[in-house]
PDB file of C-alpha atoms in Angstrom:
ATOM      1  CA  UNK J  30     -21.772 -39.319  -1.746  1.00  0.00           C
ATOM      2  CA  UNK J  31     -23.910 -40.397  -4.590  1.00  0.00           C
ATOM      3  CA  UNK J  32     -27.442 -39.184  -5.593  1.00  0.00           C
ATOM      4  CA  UNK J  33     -28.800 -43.224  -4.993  1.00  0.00           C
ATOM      5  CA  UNK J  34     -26.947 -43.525  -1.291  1.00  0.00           C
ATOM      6  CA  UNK J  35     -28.316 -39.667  -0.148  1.00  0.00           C
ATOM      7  CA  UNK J  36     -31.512 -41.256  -0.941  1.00  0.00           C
ATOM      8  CA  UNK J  37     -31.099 -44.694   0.934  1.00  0.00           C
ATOM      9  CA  UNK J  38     -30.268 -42.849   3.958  1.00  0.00           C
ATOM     10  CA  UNK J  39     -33.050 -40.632   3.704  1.00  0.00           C
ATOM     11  CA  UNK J  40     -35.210 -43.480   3.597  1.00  0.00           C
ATOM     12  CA  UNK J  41     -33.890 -45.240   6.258  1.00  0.00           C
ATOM     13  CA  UNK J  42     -34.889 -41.948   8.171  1.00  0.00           C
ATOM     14  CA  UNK J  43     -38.323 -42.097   7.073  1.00  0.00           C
ATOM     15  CA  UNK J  44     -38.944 -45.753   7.931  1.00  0.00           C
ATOM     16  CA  UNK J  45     -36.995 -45.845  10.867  1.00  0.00           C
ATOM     17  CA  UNK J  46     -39.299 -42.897  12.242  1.00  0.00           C
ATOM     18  CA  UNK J  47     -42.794 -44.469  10.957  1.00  0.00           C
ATOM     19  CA  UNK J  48     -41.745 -47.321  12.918  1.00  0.00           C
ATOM     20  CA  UNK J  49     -41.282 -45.341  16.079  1.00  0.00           C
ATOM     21  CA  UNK J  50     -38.060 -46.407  16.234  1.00  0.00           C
ATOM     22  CA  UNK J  51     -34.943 -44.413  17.702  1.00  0.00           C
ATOM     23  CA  UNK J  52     -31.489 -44.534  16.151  1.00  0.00           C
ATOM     24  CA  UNK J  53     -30.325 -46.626  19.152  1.00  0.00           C
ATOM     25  CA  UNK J  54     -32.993 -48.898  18.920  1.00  0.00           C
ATOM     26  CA  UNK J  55     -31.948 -49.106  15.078  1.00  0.00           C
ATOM     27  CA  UNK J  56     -28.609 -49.526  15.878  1.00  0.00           C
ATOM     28  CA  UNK J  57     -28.663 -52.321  18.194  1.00  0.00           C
ATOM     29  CA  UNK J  58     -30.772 -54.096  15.852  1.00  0.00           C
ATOM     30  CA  UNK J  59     -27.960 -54.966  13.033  1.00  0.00           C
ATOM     31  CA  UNK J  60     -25.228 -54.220  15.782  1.00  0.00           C
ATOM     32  CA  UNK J  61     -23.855 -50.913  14.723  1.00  0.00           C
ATOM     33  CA  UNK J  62     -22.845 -48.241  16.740  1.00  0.00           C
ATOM     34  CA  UNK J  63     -25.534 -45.112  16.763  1.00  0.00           C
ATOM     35  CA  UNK J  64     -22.800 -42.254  15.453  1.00  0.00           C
ATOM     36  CA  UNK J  65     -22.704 -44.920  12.345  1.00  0.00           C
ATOM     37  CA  UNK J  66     -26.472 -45.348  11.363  1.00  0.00           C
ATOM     38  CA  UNK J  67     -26.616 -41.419  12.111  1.00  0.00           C
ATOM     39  CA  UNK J  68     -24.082 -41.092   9.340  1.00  0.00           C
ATOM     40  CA  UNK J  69     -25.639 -43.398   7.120  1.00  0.00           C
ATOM     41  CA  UNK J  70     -29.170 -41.534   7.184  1.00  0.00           C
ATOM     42  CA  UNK J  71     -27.102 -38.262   6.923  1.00  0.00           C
ATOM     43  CA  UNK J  72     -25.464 -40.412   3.362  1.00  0.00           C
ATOM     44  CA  UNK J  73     -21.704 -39.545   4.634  1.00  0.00           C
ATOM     45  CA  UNK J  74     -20.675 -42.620   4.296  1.00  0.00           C
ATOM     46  CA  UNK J  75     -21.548 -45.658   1.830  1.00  0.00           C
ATOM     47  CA  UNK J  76     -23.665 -48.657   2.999  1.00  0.00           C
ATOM     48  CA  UNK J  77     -21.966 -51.869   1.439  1.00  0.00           C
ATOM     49  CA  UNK J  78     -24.662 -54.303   0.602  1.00  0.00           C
ATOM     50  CA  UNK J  79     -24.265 -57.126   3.683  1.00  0.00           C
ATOM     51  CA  UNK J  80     -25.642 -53.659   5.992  1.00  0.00           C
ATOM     52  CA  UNK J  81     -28.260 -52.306   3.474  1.00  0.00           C
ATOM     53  CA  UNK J  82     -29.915 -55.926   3.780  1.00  0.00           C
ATOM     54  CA  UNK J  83     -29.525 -56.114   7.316  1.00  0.00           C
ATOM     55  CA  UNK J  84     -31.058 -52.118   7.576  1.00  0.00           C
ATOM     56  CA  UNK J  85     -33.771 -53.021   5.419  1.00  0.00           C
ATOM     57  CA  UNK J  86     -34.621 -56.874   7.467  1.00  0.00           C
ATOM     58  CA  UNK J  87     -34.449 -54.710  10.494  1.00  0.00           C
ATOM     59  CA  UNK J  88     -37.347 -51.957   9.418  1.00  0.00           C
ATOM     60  CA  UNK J  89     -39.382 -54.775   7.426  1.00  0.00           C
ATOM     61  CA  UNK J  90     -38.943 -53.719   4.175  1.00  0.00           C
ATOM     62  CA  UNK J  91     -37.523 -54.802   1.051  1.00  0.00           C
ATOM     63  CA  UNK J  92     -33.501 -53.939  -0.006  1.00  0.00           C
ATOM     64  CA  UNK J  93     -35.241 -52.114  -2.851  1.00  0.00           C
ATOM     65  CA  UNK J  94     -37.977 -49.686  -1.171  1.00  0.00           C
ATOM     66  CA  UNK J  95     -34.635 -48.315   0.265  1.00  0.00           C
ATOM     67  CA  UNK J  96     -33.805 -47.725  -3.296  1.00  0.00           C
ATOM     68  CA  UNK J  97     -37.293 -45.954  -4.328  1.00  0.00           C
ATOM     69  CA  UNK J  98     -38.235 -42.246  -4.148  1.00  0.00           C
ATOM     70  CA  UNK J  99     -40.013 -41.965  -1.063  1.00  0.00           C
ATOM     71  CA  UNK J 100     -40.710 -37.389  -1.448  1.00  0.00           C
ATOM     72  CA  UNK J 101     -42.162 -36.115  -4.839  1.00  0.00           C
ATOM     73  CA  UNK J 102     -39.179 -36.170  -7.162  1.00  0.00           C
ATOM     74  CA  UNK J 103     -37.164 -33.391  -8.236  1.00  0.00           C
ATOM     75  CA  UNK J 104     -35.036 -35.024 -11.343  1.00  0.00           C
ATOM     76  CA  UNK J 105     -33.352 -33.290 -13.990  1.00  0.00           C
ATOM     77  CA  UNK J 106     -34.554 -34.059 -17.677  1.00  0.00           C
ATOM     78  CA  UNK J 107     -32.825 -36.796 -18.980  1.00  0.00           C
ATOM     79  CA  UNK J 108     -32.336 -38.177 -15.141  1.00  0.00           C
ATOM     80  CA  UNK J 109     -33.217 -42.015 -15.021  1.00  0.00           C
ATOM     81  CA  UNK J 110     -35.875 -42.833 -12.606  1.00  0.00           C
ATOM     82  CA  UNK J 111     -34.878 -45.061  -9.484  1.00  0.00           C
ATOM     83  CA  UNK J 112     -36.937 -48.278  -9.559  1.00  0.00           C
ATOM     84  CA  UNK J 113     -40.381 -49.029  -7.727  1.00  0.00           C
ATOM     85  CA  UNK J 114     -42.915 -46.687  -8.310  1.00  0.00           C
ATOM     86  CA  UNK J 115     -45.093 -44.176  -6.029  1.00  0.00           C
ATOM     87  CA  UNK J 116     -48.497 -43.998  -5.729  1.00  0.00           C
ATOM     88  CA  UNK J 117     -51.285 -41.207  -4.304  1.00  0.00           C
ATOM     89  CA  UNK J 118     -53.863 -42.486  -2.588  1.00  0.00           C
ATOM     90  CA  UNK J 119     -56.844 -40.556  -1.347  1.00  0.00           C
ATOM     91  CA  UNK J 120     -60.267 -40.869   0.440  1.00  0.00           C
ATOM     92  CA  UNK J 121     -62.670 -38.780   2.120  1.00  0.00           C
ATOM     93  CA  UNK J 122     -63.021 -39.197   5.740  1.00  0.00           C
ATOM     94  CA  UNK J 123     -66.598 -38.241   6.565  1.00  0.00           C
ATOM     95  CA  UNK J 124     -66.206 -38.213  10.551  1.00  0.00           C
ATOM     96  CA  UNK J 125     -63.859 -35.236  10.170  1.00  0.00           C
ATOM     97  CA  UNK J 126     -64.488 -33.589   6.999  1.00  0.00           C
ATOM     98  CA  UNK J 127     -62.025 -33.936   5.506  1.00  0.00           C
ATOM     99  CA  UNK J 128     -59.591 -35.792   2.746  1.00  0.00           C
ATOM    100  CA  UNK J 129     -56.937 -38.136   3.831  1.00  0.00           C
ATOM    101  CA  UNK J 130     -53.654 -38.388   1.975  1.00  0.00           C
ATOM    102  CA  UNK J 131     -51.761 -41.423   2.163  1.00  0.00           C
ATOM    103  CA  UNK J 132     -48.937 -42.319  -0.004  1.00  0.00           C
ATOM    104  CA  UNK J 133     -48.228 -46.397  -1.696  1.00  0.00           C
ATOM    105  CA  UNK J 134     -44.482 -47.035  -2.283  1.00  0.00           C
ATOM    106  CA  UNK J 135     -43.594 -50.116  -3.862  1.00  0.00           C
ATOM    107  CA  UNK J 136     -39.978 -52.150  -4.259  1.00  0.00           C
ATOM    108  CA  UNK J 137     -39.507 -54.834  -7.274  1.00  0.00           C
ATOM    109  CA  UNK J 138     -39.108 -58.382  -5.821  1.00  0.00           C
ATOM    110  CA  UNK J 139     -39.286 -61.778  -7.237  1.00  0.00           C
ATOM    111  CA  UNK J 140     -42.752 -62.672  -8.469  1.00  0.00           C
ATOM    112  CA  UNK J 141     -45.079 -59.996  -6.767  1.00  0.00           C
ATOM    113  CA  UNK J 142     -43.857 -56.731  -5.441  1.00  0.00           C
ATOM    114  CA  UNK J 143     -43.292 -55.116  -1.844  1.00  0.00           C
ATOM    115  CA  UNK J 144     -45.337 -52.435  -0.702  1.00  0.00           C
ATOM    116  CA  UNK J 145     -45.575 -49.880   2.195  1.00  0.00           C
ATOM    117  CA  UNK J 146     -48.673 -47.755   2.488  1.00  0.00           C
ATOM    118  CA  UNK J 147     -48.047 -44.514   4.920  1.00  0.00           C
ATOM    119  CA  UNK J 148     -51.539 -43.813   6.039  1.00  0.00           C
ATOM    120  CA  UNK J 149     -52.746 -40.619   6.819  1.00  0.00           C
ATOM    121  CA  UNK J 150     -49.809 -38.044   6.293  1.00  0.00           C
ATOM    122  CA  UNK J 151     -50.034 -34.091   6.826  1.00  0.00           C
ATOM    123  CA  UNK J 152     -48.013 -34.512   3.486  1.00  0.00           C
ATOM    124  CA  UNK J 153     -46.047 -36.083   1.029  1.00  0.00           C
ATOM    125  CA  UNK J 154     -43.299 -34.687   2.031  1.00  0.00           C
ATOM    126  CA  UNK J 155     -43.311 -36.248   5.970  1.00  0.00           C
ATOM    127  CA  UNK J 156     -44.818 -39.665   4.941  1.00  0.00           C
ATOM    128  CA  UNK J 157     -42.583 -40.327   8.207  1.00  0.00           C
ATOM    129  CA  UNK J 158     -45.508 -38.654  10.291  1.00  0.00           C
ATOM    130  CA  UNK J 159     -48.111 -41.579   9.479  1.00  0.00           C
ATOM    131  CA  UNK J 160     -50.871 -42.369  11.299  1.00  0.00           C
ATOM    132  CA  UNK J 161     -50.558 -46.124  10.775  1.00  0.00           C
ATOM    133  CA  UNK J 162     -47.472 -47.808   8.776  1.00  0.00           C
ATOM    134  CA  UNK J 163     -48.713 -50.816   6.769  1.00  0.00           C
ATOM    135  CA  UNK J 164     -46.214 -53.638   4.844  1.00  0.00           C
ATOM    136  CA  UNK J 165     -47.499 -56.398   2.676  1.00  0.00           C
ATOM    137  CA  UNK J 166     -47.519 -57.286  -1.044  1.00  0.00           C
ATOM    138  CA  UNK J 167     -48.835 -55.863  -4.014  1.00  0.00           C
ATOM    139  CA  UNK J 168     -50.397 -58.705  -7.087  1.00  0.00           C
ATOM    140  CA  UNK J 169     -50.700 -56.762  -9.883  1.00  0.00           C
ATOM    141  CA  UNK J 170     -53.381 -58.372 -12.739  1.00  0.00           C
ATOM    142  CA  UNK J 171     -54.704 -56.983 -16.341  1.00  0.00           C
ATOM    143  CA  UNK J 172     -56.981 -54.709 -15.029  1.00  0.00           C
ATOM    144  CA  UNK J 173     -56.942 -54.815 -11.449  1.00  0.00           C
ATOM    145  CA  UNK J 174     -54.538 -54.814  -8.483  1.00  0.00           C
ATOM    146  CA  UNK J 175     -54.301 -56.419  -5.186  1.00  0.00           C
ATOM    147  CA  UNK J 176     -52.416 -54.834  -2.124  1.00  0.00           C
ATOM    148  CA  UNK J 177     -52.397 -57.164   1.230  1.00  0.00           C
ATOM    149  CA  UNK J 178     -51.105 -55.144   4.117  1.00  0.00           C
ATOM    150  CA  UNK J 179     -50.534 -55.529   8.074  1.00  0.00           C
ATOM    151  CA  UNK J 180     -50.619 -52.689  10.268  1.00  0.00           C
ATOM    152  CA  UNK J 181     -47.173 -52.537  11.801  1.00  0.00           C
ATOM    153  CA  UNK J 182     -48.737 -51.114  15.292  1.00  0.00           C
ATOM    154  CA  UNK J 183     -51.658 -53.732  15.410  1.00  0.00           C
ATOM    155  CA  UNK J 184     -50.817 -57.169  13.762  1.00  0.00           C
ATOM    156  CA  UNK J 185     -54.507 -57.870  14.503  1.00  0.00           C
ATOM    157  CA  UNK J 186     -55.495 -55.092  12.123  1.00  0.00           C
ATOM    158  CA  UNK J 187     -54.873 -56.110   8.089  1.00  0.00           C
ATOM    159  CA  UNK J 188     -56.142 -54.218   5.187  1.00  0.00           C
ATOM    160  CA  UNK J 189     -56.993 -55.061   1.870  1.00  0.00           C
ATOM    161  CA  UNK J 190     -56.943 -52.433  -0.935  1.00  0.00           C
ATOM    162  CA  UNK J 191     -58.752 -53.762  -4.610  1.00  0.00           C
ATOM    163  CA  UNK J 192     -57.385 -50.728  -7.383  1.00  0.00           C
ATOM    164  CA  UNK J 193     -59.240 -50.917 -10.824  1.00  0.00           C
ATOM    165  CA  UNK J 194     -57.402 -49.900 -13.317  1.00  0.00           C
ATOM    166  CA  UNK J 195     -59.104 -46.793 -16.075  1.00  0.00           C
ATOM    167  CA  UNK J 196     -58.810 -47.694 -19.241  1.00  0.00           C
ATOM    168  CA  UNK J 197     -59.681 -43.762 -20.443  1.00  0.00           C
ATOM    169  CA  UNK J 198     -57.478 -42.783 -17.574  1.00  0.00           C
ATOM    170  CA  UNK J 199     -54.757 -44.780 -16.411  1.00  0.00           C
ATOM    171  CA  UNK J 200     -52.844 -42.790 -14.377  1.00  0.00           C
ATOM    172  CA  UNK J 201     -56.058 -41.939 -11.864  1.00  0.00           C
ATOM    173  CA  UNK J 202     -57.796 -45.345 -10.575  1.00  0.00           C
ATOM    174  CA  UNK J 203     -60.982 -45.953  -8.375  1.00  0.00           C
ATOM    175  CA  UNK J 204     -60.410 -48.508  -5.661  1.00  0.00           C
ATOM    176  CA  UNK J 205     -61.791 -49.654  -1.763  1.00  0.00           C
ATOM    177  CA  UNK J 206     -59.958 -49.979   1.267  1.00  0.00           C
ATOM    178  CA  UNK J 207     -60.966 -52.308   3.884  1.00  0.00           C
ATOM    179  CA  UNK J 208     -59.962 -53.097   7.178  1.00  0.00           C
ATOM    180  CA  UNK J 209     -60.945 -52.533  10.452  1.00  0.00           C
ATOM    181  CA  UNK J 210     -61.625 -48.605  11.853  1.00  0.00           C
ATOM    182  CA  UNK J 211     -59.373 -47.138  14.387  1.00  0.00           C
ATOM    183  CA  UNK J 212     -62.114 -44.923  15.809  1.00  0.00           C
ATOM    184  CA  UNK J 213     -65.013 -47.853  15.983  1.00  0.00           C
ATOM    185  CA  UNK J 214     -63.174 -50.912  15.746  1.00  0.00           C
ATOM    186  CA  UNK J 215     -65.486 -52.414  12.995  1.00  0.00           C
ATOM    187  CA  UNK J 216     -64.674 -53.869   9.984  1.00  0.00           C
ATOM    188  CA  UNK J 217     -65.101 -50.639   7.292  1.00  0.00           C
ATOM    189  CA  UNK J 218     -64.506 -50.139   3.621  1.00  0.00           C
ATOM    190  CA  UNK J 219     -64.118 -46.486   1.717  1.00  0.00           C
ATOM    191  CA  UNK J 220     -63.764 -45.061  -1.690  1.00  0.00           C
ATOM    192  CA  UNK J 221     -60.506 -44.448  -2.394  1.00  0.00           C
ATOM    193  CA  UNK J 222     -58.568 -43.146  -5.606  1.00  0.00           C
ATOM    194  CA  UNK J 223     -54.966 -43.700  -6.693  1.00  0.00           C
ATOM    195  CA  UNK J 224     -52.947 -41.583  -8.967  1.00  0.00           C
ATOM    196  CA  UNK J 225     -49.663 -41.464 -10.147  1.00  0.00           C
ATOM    197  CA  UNK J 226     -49.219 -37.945  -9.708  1.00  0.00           C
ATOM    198  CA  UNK J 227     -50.266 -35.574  -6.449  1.00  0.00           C
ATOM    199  CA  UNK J 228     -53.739 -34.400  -7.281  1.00  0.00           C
ATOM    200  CA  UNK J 229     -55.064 -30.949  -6.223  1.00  0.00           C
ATOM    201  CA  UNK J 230     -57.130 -31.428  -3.179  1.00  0.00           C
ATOM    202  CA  UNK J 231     -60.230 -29.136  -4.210  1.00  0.00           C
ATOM    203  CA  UNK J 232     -63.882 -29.561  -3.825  1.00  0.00           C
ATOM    204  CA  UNK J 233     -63.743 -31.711  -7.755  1.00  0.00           C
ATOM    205  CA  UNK J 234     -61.453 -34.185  -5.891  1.00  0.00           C
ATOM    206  CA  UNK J 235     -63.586 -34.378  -2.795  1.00  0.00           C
ATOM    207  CA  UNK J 236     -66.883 -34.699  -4.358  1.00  0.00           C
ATOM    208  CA  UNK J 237     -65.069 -37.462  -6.966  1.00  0.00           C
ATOM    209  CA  UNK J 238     -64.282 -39.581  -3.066  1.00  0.00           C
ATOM    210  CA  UNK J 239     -68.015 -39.512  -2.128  1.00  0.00           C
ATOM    211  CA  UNK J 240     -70.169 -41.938  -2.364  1.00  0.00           C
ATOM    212  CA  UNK J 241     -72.137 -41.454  -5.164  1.00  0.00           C
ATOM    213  CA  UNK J 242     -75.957 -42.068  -5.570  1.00  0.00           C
ATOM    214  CA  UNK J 243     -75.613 -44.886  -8.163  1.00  0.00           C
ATOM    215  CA  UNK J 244     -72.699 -46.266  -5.453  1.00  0.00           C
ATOM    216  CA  UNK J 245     -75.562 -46.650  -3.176  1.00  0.00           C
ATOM    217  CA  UNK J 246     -77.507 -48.324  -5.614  1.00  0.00           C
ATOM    218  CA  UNK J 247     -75.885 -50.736  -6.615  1.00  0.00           C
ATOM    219  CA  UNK J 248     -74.691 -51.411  -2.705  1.00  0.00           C
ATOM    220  CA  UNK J 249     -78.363 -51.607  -1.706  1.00  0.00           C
ATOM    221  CA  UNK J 250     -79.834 -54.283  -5.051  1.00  0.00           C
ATOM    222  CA  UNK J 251     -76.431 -56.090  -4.948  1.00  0.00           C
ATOM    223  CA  UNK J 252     -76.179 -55.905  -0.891  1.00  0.00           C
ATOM    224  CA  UNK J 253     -72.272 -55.704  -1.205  1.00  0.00           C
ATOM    225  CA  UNK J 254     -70.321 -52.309  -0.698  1.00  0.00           C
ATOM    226  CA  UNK J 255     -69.745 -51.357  -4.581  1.00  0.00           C
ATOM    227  CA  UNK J 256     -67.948 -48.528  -6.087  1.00  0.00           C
ATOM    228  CA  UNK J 257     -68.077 -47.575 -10.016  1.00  0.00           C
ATOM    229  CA  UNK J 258     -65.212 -46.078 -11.279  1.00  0.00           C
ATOM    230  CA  UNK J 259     -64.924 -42.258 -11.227  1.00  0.00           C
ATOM    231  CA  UNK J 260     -63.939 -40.263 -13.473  1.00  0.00           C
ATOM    232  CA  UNK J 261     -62.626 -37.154 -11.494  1.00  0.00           C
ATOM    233  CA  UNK J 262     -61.528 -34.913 -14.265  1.00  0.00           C
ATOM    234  CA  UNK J 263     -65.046 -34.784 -15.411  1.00  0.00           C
TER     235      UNK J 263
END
């Protein structure tokens, strides 16, 4: 089996489970038998492109997030990257002290691109073990970019997530997160940031996710929720 279908199928794991969704339940969805979509998220046998489609309607996703690197990659040098891209996304949860991982994986489409944000993992390597599973689109603009996401549990509950992008450091990006709280049911925002890479999660990155004094400065003259960017490497 090939490097690209051992992936698929572990992806198809992943989403399926996010989803709460049993291989049966999978199974009766694009009318295959459960021994067969067992064997295509084990990759021992090939998914020919009529099923991948009708896999990928069936979990809400696009063909191509199937296609994307869903764990932190372990390539050779030289190795060509599958397409999409992966992105880190942390805040600071003040109820619980603590930091809250989630991870961004986007699929190229037509125009705009597909995104699924797995919030709140224990980590990147069981993004499967979400708190909430999110799909919407990603608009992607100069120096800022747009995810629109629906909570797959709660259509009631949509988030918006507003990235601006560092021009001394583009790989690590400031952002907010709205939507509505889980715990209080309100509408909330938070200060996120967004890297391309896992970031060490040490007091630097947790005091980088709190809101700063000049944060609540501006929030209180402006009366608007508004985060600067941070610089978190110092």
């Amino acid at each position: 089996m090939s490097e690209l279908g051992m992936r698929v199928g572990e992806n198809i794991r992943i989403y399926r489970r996010a989803n709460r969704m049993t291989l049966s339940e999978l199974a009766e969805k694009i009318n295959k038998s459960k021994a067969t979509v067992g064997k295509y998220e084990q990759g021992a046998i090939a998914l020919d492109l009529d099923t991948l489609y009708e896999i990928a309607a069936a979990l809400r996703v696009s063909p191509f997030q199937l296609m994307v690197s869903l764990l932190p990659e372990k390539r050779e040098k030289g190795e060509p990257r599958l397409m999409g891209e992966r992105r880190y996304m942390y805040l600071y949860d003040g109820r619980a002290s603590r930091i809250v991982r989630s991870l961004l994986v986007s699929g190229q489409d037509e125009g705009d691109d597909a995104v699924t944000l797995f919030y709140d993992i224990p980590s990147f390597t069981e993004p499967q073990r979400c708190r909430a599973l999110y799909y919407g689109r990603r608009q992607k603009h100069d120096f800022v970019t747009n995810y629109l996401l629906e909570n797959q549990s709660n259509g009631v509950e949509h988030a918006f997530l507003c990235v601006m992008r560092s021009l001394d450091r583009p790989s690590e990006s400031t952002g907010l997160l709205s939507g509505i709280s889980s715990r209080m049911l309100l509408p909330a925002s938070a200060k996120c940031i967004v890297s391309a890479s896992i970031l060490p999660e040490n007091e630097e990155l947790t005091e980088s996710l709190l809101l700063t004094k000049e944060d609540l400065r501006l929030t209180r003259r402006c009366n608007m929720f508004i985060v600067e960017q941070t610089n978190w490497l110092g």
